[in-house]
XYZ file of C-alpha atoms in Angstrom:
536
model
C 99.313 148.921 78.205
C 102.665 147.474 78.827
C 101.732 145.980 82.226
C 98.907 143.994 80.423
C 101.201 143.000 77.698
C 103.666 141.827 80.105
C 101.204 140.101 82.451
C 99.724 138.469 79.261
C 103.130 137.521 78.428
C 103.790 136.318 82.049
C 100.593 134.240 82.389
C 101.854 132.295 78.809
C 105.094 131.102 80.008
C 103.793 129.991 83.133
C 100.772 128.141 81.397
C 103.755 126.486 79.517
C 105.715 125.606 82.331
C 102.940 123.611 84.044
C 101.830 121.744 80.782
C 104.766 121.013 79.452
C 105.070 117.482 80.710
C 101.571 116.734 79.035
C 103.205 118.802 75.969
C 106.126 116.496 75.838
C 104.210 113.543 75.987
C 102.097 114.584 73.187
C 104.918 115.852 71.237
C 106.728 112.887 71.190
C 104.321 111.206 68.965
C 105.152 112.866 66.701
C 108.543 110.809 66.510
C 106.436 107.972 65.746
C 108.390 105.574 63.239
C 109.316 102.856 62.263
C 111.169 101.920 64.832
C 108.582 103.253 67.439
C 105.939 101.449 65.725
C 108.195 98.271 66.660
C 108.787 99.243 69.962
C 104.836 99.731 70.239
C 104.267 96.115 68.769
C 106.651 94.768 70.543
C 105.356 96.434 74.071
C 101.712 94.929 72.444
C 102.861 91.443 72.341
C 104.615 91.251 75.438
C 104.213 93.489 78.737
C 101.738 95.473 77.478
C 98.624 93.100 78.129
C 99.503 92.635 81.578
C 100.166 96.126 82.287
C 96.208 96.755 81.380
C 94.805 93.672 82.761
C 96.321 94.624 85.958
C 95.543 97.900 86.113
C 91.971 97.194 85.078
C 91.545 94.369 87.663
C 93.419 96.822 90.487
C 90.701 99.849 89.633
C 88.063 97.463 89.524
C 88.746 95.760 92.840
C 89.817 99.029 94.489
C 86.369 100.554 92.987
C 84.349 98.131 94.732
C 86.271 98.268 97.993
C 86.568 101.849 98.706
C 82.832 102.703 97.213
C 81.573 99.708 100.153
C 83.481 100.972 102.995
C 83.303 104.747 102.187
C 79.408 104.683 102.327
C 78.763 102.056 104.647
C 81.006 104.580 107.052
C 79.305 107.760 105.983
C 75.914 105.841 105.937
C 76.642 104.991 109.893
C 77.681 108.476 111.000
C 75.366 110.303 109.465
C 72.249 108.604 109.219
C 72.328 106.995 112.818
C 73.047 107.410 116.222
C 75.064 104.833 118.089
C 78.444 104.879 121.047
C 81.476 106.393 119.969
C 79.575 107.973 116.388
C 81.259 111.619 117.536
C 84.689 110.013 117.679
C 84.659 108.080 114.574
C 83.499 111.384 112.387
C 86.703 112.399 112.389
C 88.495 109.020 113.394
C 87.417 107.776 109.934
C 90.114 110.097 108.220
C 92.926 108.963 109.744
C 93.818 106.400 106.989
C 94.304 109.721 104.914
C 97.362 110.346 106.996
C 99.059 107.110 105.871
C 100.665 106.956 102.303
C 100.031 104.089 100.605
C 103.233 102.498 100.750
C 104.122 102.982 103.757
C 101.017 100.734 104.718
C 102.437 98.482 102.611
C 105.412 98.179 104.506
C 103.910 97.565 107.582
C 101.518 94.992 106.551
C 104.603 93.171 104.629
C 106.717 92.970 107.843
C 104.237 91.834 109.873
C 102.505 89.106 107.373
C 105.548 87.594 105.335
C 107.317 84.489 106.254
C 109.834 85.694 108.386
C 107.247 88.599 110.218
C 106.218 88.013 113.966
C 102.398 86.444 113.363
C 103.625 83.441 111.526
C 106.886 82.831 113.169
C 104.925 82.754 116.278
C 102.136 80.878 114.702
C 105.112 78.028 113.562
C 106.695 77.813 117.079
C 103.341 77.648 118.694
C 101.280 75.043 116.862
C 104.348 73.074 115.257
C 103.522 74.382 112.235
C 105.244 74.033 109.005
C 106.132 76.027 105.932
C 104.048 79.393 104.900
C 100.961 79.926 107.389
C 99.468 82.996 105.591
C 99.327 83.387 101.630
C 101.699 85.998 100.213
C 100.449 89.336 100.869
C 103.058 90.817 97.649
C 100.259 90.436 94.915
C 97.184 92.280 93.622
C 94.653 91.095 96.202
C 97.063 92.637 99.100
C 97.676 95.849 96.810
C 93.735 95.989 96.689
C 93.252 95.876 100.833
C 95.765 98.076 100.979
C 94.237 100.453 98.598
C 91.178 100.266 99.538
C 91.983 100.767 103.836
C 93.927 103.785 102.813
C 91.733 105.533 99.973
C 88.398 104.714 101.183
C 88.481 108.654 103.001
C 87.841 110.027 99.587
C 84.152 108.564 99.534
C 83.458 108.505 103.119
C 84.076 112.427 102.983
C 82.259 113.507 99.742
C 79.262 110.850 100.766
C 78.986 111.765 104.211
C 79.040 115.659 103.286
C 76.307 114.847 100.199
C 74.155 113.116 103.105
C 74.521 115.467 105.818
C 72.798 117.765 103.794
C 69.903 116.456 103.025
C 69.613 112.724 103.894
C 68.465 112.817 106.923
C 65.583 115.542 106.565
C 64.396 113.486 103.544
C 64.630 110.311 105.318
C 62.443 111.536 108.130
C 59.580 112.818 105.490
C 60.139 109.206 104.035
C 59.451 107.553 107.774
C 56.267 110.057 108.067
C 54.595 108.481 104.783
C 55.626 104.631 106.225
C 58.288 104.051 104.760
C 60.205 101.325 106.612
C 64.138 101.887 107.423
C 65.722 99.409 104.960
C 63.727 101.279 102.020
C 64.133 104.853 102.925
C 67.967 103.661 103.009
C 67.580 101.532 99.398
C 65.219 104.642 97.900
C 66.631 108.122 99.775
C 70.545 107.723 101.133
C 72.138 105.648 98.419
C 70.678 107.259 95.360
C 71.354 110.913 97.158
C 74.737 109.559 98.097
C 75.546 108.083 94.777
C 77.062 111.364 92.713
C 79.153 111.345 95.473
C 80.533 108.204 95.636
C 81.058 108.387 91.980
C 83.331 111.361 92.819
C 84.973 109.744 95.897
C 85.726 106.443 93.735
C 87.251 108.564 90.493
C 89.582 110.039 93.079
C 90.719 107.210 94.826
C 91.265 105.697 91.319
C 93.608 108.403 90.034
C 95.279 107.727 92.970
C 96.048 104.291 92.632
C 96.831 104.948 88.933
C 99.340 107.296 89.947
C 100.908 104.933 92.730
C 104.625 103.917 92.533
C 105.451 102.971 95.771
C 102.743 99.860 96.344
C 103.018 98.645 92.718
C 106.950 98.764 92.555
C 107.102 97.090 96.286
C 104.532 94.232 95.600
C 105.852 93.379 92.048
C 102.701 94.615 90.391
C 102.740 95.032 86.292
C 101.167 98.377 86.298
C 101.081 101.103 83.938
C 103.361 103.470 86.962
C 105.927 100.694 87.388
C 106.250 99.865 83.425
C 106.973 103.436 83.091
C 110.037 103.579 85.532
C 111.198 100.020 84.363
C 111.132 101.208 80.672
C 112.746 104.671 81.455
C 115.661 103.549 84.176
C 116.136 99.658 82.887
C 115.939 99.324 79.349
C 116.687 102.909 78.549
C 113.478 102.969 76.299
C 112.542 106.943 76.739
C 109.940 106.344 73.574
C 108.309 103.153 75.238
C 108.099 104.994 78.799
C 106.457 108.092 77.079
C 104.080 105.872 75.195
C 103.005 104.119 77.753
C 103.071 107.694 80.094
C 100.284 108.589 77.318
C 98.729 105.800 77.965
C 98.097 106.241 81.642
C 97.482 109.788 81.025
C 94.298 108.946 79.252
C 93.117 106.865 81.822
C 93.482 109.527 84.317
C 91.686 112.225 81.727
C 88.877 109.765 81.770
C 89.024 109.386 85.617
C 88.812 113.031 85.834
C 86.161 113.624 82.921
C 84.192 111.490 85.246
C 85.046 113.142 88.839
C 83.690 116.352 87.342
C 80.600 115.041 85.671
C 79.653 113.425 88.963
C 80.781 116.321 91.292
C 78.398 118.602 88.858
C 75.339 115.939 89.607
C 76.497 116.463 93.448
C 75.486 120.442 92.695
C 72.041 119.871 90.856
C 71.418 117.697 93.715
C 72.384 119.787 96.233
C 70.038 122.804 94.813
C 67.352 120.842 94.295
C 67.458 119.351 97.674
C 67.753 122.788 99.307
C 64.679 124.020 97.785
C 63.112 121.414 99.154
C 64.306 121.654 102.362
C 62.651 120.926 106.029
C 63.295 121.260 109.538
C 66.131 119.599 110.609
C 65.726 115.447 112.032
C 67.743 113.401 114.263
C 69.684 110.834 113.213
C 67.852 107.339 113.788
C 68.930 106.147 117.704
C 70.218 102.348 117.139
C 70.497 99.831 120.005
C 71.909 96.135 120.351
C 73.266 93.974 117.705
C 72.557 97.132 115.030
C 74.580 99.296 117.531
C 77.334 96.663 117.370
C 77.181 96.278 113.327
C 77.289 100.016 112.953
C 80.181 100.427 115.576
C 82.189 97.512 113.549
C 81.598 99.471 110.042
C 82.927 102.340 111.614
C 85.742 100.631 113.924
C 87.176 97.947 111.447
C 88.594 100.672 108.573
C 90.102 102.771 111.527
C 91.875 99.687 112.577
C 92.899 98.267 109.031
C 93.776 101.733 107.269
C 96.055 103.203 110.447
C 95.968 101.294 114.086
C 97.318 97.841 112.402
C 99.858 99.832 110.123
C 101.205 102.100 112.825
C 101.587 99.628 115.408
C 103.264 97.292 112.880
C 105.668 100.355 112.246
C 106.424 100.629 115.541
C 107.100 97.419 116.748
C 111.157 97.171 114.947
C 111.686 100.777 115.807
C 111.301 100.043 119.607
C 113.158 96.932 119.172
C 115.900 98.870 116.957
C 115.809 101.858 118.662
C 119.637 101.829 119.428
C 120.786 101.162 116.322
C 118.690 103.881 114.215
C 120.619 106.116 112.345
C 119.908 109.356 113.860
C 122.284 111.221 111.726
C 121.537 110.305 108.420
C 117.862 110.686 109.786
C 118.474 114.433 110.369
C 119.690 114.564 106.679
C 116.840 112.705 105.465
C 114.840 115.029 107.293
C 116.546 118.229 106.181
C 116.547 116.884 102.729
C 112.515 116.842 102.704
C 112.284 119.753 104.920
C 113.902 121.899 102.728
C 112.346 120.843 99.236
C 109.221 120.890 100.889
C 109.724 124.797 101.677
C 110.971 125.798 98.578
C 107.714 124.197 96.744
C 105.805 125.308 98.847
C 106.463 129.070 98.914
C 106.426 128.799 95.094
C 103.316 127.264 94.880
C 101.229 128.910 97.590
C 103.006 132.933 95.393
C 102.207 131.035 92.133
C 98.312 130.510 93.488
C 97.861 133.498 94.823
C 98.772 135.339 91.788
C 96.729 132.889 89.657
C 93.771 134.021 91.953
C 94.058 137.469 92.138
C 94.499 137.679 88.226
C 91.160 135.804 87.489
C 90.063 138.414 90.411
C 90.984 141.491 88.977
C 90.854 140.588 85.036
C 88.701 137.199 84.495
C 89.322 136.751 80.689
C 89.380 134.194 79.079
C 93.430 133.457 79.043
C 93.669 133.605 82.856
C 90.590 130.853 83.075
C 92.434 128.867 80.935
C 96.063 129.245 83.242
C 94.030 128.746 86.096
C 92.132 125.915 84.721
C 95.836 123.872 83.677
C 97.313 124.714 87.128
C 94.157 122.705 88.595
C 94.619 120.134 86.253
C 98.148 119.084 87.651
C 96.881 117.135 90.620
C 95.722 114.680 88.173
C 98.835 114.119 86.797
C 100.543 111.242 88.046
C 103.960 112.142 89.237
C 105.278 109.149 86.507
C 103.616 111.081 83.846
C 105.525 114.114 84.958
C 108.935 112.996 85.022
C 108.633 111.629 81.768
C 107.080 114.719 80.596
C 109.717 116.919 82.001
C 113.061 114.985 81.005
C 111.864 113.815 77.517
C 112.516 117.932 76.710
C 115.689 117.742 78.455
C 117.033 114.694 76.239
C 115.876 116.577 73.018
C 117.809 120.156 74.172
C 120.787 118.144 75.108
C 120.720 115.920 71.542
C 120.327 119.389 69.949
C 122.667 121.628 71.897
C 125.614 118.810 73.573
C 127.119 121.626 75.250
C 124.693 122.799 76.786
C 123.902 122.800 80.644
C 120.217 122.163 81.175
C 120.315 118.466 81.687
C 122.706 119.734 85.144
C 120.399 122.351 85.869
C 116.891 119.743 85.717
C 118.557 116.512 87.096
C 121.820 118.082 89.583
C 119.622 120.751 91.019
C 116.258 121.255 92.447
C 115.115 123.175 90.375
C 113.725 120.196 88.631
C 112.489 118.794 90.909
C 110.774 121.794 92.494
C 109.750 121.889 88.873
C 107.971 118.848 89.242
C 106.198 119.437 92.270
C 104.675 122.659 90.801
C 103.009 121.093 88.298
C 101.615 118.682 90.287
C 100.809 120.582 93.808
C 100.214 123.847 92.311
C 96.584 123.158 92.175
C 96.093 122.098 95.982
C 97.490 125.752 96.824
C 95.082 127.120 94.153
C 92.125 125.876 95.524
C 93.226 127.692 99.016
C 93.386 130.584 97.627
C 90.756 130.673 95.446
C 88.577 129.838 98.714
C 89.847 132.519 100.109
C 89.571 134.913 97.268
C 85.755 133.719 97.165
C 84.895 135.112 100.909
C 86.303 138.646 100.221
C 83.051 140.748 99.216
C 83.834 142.294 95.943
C 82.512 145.896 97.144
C 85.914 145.488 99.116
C 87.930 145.701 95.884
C 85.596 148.476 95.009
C 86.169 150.310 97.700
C 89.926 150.591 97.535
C 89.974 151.495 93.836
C 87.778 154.702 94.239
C 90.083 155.953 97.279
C 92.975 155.331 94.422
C 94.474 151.582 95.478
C 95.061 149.236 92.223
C 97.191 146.691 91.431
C 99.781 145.058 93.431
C 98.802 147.712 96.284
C 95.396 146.328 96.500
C 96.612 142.669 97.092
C 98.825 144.152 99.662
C 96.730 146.407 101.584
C 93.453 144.796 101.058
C 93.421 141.031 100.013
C 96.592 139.916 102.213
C 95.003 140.396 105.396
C 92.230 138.579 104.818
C 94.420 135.676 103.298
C 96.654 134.980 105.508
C 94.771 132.079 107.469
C 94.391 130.567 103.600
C 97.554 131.088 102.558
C 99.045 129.374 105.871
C 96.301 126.649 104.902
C 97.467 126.341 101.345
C 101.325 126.367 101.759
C 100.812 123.506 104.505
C 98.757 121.368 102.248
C 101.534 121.311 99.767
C 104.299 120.712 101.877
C 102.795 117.661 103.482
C 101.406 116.452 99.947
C 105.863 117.041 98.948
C 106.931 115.381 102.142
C 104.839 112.572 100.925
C 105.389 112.369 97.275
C 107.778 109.264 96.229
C 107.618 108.568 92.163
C 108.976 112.084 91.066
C 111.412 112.217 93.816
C 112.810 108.735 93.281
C 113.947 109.832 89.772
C 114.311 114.301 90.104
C 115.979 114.450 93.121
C 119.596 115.798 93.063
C 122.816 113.592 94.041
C 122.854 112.703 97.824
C 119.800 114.480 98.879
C 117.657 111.643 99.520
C 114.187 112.519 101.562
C 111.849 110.855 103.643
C 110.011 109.255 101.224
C 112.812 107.874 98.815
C 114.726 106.319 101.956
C 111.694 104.612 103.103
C 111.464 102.743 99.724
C 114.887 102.395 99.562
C 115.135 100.086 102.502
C 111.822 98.658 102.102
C 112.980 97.373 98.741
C 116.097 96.279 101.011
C 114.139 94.032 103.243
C 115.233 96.750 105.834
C 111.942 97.316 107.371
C 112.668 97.545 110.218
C 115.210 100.955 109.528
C 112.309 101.943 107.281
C 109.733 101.948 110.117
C 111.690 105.428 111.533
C 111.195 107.749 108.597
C 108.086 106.069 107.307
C 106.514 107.119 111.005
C 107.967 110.103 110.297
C 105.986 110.875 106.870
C 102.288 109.994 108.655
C 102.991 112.143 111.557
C 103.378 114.914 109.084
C 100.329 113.981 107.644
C 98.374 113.689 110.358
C 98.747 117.723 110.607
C 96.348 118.324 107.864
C 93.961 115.580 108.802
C 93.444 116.995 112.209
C 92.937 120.343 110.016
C 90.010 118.778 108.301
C 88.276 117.039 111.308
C 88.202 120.167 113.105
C 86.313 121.791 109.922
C 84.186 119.446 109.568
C 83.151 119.513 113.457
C 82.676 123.057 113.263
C 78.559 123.632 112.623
């Protein structure tokens, strides 16, 4: 009775702990007066407009781009047969490697006034003045958007049509039906769930971007936030507006999960009906060439361009890199990504083997917050997580917590649980989900409960997922930029924040070094999924 009582008691606080940024947010309406409804009408009348008319133009634009080049690449894959399809299965993911920003960088230095093309282009044709419009805007935040988040739809389309596309496309070519109707009446309406998916999470994504927004001069919601919070000193306008972009997201998600659940019916439906299995349809000549392009051109946009561009002032620079401050930088993100990521991957695997061993209806709902985090934007977050510290430290000024959330990393670490907890959670809860249940069985009738059951049992079949999970999340830390910018303690700068740092500089070409640094680390788990999805 008392181990229930204190699990119960256990599973409570942690619940709290990873909603309390979405608590905070929603708890400081409540302050809402006077002088907050100014602050509101003043936000309405001013930056607030722009703030949603970018926003909804970005989404829009991004929508469009990544929902074209995601299917049009799964469409060519899977559906047909053409040189080089094997390689660009997995080639296709690549982008996934790059963060955001750091394409941004690259594209910047080698585009802008001052970059190679044009000064080159000047010198060689006696040109004058700007060759190339500025790329710093919304439609260069879109490309670059759309060139690094398009992987979202490519995978969930090209998984939705390997399963049944081509089997019902061949029954389709059987009754007559010619090849640019069975693609018009069988691919793109099986597909379409799943670019709905693919497109909601590319969205949340750009939502939750700092990095592009902040570098290109954007109004967005994720940039308002940080100028209200660190510039004006406006905690009340940078929560409201948090709240703001918090809804959007809830609305991305709402949608995510309606389509993903139309991706299921589908997928049932579609394996009742299932037939022997068809070959993808052999192109030759100028559709060869078309479907090699669709396939080649994102590859080269979303992560050949941007990694060459990289590399081109680190050879040049090479000499004059700052290797040591680069091994702190290093050690810096190194280190917090460790810590976060043994917390996460023991905070997952206890959150799975609760809803294992007692599925009520508390640990569904812990589980179900923890998997909500991802969504969060890490803005949203740091909001959510010092607006609490402000209010302790009004109400108790001798207290210590502001030094233990903003001199520490516990904050921080904080912070990244939240938001990474769920991508260790869905490891495990993989894992959990290929361990027969006559196992657990089993051990309790020869007397093995409890923590002795994970151990003996359940660990040795989870190791390969747990490895899995605490990878994920230390790649997704190395990466992450908005919460570290703000949570990170004094002189322990990462990866990440240095990269903006000197990108913000117009030091690009000292930012190419740890910016290479961050999609090397990425490419880890990419190579991780290609070799899944290979596997038959």
């Amino acid at each position: 009775m008392l181990s229930r009582i204190s699990s119960t008691v256990g599973l409570l606080l942690l619940a709290l702990a990873l909603t309390l940024p979405v608590l905070a947010l929603l708890a400081s309406w409540s302050q809402f007066d006077a002088a907050a409804r100014e602050v509101l009408a003043e936000m309405s009348r001013t930056v607030l407009p722009d703030y949603t008319l970018t926003s909804v133009v970005l989404c829009l634009s991004v929508a469009l781009g990544v929902a074209v080049v995601g299917m049009a690449t799964a469409s060519a894959v899977t559906l047909f047969d053409f040189p080089g399809r094997r390689v660009f299965e997995w080639a296709l993911l690549l982008p996934l490697a790059m963060p955001a920003y750091v394409v941004a960088y690259a594209y910047t230095d080698f585009l802008q006034f001052s970059g190679p093309l044009q000064v080159w282009m000047r010198e060689s044709f006696g040109l004058r003045g700007r060759v190339f419009p500025e790329i710093r805007n919304t439609p260069g935040a879109v490309w670059v958007f759309t060139f690094s988040l398009y992987p979202y739809v490519y995978l969930l389309a090209r998984t939705a049509l390997t399963e049944r596309a081509a089997q019902l496309m061949e029954a389709a070519r059987l009754l007559g039906a010619p090849l640019s109707r069975r693609i018009r009446e069988v691919a793109l309406p099986l597909a379409r769930p799943a670019v709905a998916a693919g497109v909601a999470l590319a969205l949340m994504e750009t939502l939750a971007d700092f990095g592009v927004a902040s570098y290109f001069g954007i109004q967005t919601f994720t940039a308002g936030i940080y100028k209200a919070w660190l510039s004006m000193d406006m905690p009340l306008a940078a929560a409201q507006l948090a709240t703001m972009l918090l809804a959007l997201v809830a609305l991305l998600l709402w949608l995510e999960r309606r389509a993903q659940q139309r991706m299921r019916f589908a997928s049932l439906r579609g394996q009742r009906a299932g037939s022997a299995d068809a070959q993808p349809v052999r192109l030759s000549g100028g559709r060869s060439l078309l479907a090699w392009l669709a396939c080649a051109l994102p590859i080269l946009f979303g992560f050949v361009l941007p990694v060459l561009f990289m590399l081109r002032p680190l050879i040049g620079g090479w000499e004059e890199l700052p290797w040591t401050s680069f091994v702190q930088w290093a050690g810096n993100s190194v280190r917090l990504a460790a810590i976060s990521a043994a917390a996460a991957t023991v905070l997952a695997l206890v959150l799975a083997f609760a809803v294992r061993t007692r599925p009520g209806a508390l640990t569904r709902g812990v589980v179900q917050l923890a998997g909500l985090g991802y969504a969060v934007p890490g803005a949203v977050i740091v909001v959510g997580l010092l607006l609490p510290v402000g209010w302790a430290q009004k109400a108790f000024p001798e207290g210590s917590i502001g030094y233990w959330v903003t001199a520490t990393v516990l904050g921080i670490v904080w912070a990244y649980l939240v938001r990474f907890t769920a991508v260790a959670l869905q490891s495990a809860q993989s894992g959990y989900a290929r361990i027969p249940a006559s196992l657990d069985d089993s051990a309790r009738m020869l007397g093995t409960t409890g923590a002795a059951l994970a151990a003996r049992v359940h660990w040795p079949l989870l190791r390969r997922t747990t490895a899995a999970a605490a990878l994920l999340v230390f790649v997704d830390v190395m990466k992450e930029l908005p919460a570290t910018l703000v949570l990170r303690p004094f002189n322990s700068d990462t990866l990440a924040v240095v990269a903006y740092q000197l990108a913000r500089d117009e030091r690009l070409g000292e930012a190419a070094l740890p910016a290479l640094t961050l999609v090397l680390v990425g490419l880890v788990p990419v190579i991780m999924l290609s070799r899944t999805l290979r596997q038959r």
